[in-house]
mmCIF file of C-alpha atoms in Angstrom:
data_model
loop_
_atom_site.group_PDB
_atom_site.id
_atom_site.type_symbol
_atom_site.label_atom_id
_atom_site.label_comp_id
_atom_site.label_asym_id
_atom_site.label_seq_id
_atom_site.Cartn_x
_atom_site.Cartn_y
_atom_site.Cartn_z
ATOM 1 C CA UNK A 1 13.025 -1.455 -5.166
ATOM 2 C CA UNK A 2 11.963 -0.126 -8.785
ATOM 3 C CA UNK A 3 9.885 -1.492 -11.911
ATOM 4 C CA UNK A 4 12.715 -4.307 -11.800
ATOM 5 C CA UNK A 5 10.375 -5.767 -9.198
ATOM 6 C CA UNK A 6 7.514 -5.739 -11.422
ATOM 7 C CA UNK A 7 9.019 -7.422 -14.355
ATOM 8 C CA UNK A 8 10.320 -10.381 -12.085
ATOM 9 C CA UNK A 9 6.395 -11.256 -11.004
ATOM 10 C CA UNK A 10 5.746 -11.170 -14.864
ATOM 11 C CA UNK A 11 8.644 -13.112 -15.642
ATOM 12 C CA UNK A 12 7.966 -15.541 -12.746
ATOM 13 C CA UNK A 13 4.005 -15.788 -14.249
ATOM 14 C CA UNK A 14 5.058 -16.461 -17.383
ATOM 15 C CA UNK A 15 7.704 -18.798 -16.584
ATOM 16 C CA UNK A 16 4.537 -20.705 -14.103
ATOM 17 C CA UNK A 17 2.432 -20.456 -17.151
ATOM 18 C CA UNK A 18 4.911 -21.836 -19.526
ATOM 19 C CA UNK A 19 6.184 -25.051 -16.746
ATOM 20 C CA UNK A 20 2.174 -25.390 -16.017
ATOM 21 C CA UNK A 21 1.576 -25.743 -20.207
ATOM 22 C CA UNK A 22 4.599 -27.838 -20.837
ATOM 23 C CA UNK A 23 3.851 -30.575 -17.517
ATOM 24 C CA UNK A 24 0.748 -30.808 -18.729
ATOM 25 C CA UNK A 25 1.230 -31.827 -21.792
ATOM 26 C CA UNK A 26 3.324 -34.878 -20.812
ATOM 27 C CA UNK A 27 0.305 -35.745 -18.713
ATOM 28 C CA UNK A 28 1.822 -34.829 -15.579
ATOM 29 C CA UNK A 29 -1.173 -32.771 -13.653
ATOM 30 C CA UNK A 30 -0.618 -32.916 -10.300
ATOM 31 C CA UNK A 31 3.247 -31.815 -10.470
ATOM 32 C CA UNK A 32 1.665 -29.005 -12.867
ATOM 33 C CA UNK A 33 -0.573 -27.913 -9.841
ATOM 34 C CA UNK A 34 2.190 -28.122 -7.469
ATOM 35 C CA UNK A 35 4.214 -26.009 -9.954
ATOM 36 C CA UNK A 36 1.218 -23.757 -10.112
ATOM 37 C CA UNK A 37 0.957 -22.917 -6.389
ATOM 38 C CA UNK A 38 5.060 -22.576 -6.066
ATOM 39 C CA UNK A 39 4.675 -20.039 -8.581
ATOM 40 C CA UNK A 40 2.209 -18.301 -6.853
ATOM 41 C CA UNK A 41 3.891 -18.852 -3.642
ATOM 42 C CA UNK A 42 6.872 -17.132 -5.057
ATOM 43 C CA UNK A 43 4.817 -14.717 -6.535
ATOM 44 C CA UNK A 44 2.969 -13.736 -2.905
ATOM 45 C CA UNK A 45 6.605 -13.505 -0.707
ATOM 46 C CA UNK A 46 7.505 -11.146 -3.270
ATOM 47 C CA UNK A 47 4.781 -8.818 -2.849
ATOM 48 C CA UNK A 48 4.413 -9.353 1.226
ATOM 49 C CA UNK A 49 8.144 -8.777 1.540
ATOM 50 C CA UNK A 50 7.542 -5.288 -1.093
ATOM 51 C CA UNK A 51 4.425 -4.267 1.298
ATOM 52 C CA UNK A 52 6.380 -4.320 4.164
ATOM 53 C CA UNK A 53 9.300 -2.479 3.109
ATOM 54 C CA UNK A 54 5.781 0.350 2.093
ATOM 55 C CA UNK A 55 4.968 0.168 5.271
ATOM 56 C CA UNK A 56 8.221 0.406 6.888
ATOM 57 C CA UNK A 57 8.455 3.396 3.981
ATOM 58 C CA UNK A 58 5.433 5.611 5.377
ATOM 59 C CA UNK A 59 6.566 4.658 9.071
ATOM 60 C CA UNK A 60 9.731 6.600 8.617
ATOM 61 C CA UNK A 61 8.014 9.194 6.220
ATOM 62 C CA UNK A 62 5.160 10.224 8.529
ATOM 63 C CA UNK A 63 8.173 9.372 11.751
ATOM 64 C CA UNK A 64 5.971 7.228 13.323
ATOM 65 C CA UNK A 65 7.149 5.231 16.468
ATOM 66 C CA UNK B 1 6.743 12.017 -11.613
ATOM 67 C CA UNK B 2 7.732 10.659 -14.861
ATOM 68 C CA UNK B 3 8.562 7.926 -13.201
ATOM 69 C CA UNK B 4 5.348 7.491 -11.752
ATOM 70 C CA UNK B 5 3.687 7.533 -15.176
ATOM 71 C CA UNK B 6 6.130 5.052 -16.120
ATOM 72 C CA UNK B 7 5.966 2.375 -13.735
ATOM 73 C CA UNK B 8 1.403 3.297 -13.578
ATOM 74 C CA UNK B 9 1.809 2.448 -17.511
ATOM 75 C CA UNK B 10 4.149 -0.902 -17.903
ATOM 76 C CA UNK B 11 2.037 -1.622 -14.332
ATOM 77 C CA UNK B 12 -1.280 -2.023 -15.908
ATOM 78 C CA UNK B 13 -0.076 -3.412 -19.197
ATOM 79 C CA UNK B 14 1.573 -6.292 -17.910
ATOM 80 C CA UNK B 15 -1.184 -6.755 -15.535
ATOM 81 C CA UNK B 16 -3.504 -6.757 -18.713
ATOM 82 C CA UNK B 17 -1.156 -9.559 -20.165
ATOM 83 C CA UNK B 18 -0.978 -11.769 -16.955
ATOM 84 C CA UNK B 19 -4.841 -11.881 -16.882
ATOM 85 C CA UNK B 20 -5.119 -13.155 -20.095
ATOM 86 C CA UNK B 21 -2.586 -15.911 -19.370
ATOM 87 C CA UNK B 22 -2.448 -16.713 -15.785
ATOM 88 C CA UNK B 23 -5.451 -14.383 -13.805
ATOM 89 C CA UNK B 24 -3.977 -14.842 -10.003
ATOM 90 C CA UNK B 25 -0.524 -13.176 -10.925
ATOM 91 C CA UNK B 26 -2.485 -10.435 -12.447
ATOM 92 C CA UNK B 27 -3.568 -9.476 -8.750
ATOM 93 C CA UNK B 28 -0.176 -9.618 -7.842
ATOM 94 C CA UNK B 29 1.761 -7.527 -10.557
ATOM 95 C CA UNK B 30 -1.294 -4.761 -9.481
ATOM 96 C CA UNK B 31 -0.523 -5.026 -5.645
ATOM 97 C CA UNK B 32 3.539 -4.867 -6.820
ATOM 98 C CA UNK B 33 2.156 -1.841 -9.104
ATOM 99 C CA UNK B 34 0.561 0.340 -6.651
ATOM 100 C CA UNK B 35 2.881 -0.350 -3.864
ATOM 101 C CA UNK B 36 5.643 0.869 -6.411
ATOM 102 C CA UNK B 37 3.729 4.227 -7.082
ATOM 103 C CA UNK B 38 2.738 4.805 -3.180
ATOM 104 C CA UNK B 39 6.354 3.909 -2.004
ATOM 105 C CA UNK B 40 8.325 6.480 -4.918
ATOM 106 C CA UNK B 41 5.588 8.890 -4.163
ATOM 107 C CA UNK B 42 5.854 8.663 0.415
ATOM 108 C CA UNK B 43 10.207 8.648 -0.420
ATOM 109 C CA UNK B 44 9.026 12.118 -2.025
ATOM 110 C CA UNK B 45 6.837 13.471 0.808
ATOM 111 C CA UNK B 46 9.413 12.697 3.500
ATOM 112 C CA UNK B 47 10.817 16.341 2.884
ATOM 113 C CA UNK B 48 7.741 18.170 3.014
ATOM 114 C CA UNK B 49 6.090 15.886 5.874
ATOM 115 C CA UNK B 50 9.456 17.435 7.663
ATOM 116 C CA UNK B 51 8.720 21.218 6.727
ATOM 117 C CA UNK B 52 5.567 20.579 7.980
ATOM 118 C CA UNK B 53 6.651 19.496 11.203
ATOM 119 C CA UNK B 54 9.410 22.448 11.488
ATOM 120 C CA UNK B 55 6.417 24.905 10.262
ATOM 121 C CA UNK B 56 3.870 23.627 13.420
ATOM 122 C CA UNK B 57 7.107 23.251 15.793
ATOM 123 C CA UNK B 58 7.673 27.547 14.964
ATOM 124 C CA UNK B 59 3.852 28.305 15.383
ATOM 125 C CA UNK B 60 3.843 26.981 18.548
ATOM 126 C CA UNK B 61 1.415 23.600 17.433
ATOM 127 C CA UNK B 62 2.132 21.295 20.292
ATOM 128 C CA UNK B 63 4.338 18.679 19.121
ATOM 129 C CA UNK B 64 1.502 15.681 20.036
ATOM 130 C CA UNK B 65 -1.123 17.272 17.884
ATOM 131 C CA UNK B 66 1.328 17.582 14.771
ATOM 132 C CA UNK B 67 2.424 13.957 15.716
ATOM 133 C CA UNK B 68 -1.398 12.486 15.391
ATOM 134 C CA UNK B 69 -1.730 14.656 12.331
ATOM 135 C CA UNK B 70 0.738 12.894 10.546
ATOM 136 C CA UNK B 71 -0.249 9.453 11.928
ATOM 137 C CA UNK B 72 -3.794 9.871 10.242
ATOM 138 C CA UNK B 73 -2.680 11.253 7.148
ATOM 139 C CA UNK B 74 -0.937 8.115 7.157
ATOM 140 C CA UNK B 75 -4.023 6.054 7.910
ATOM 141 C CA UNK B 76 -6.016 7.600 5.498
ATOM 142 C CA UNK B 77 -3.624 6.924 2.556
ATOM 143 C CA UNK B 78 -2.581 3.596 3.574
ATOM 144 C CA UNK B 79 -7.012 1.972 4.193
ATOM 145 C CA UNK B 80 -7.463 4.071 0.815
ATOM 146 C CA UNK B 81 -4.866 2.168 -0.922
ATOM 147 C CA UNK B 82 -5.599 -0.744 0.536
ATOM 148 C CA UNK B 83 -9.511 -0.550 -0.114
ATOM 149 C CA UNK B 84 -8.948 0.315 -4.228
ATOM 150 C CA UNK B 85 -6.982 -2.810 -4.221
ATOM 151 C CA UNK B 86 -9.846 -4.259 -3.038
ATOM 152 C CA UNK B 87 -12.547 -3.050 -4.964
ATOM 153 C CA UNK B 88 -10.313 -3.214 -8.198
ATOM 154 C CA UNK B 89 -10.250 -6.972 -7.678
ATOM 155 C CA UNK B 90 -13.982 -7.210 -7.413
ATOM 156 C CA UNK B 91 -14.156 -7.708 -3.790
ATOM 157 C CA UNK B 92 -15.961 -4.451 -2.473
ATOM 158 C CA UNK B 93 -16.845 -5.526 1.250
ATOM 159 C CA UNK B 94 -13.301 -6.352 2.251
ATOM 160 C CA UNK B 95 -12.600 -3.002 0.585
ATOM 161 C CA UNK B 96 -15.592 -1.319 2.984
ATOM 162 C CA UNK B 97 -14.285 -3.516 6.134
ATOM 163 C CA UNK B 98 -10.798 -2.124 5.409
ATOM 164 C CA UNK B 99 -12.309 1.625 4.866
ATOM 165 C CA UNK B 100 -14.219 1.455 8.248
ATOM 166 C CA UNK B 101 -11.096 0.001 9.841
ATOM 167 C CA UNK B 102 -9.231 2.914 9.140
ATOM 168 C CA UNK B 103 -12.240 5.645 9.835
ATOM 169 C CA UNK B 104 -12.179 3.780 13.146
ATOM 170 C CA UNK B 105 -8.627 4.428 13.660
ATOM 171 C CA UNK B 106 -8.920 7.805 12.493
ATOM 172 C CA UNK B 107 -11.021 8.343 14.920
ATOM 173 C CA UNK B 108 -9.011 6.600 17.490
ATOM 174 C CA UNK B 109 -6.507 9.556 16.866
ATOM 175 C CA UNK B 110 -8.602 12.271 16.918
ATOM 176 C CA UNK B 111 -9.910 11.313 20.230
ATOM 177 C CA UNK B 112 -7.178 13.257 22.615
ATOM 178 C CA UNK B 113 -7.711 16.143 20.192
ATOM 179 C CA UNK B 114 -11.616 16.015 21.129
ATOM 180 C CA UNK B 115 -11.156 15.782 24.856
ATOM 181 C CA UNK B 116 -8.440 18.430 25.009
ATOM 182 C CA UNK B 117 -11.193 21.028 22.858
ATOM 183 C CA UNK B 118 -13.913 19.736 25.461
ATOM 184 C CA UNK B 119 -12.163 20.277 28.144
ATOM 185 C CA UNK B 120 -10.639 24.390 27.118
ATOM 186 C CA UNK B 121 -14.113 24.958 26.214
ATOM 187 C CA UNK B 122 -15.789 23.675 30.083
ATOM 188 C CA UNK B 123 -12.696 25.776 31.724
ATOM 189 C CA UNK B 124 -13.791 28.855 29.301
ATOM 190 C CA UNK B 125 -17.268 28.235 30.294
ATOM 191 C CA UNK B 126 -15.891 27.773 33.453
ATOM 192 C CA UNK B 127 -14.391 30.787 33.703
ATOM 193 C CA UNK B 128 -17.085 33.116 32.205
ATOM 194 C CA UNK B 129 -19.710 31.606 34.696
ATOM 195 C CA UNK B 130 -17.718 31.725 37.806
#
């Protein structure tokens, strides 16, 4: 866990952005909004699975049960 | 703690960036941010939570009381972290739901510290009256 983390959700919002753009433009919406949420999907396991590991972080930091 | 300033900086530019393009990964790279920053800085305090235990464990602090000490420290840091997040994404009453969650916990824990003062000071009282 470092600032690697950080520049894959920017990378994986700019890669959304740029797939969102590019379906769009060949008139495809609704695969664009499907692409859209994946993205974001991605986006949100990420971040649960980083606040977890936090959490799991203070638990053995404060040696909580 | 160059680190810290580090990953705070390239945090809240990219988050800055994201907003322009795509505004929900925005909330996202600022939840990775500060979880980043709280997570380096609790791998730092796990020494000095630990002197702090050995410290009350010498003085004779009962080992429950140092226990619910460190268990609302915790509390505290993690509804104030969790309530900024809140508020910086423009949703203040989650961020006061999640702030009297935790004061509500925090109380929780100081409850057996409470009854144990109440109860020295009735068997002082106690004492003195009998």
């Amino acid at each position: 866990m470092g600032i690697e983390m950080l520049f894959k959700v920017a990378g994986i919002g700019i890669l959304a952005a740029v797939v969102v753009q590019l379906l769009k433009q060949n008139g495809r919406e609704e695969v664009a909004t499907i692409a859209a949420i994946v993205g974001l999907l991605i986006a949100t396991m990420l971040m649960v699975s980083m606040v977890s590991e936090l959490l799991e972080t203070i638990r053995s930091t404060f040696s909580l049960s | 703690m160059e680190k810290l300033l580090l990953i705070a900086l390239i945090g809240t530019g990219l988050c800055v960036m994201l907003r322009a393009i795509r505004p929900e990964y925005a909330f996202v790279s600022i939840v990775v941010t500060g979880v980043l920053l709280i997570g380096s800085v609790a791998a730092e305090a796990t020494g000095l939570m630990d002197t702090l235990r050995k410290l009350g464990e010498r003085f004779g602090v009962s080992e429950a009381f140092c226990a619910a000490l460190l268990k609302m420290a915790a509390i505290a840091w993690l509804t104030s972290f969790g309530g900024n997040l809140c508020r910086d994404n423009g949703q203040s009453a989650a961020a006061g739901s999640v702030e009297l969650g935790g004061r509500i916990a925090l109380l929780g824990c100081a409850m057996p510290a409470v009854v144990t003062m109440l109860e020295t000071g009735a068997a002082m009282l106690g004492g003195a009256l009998s």
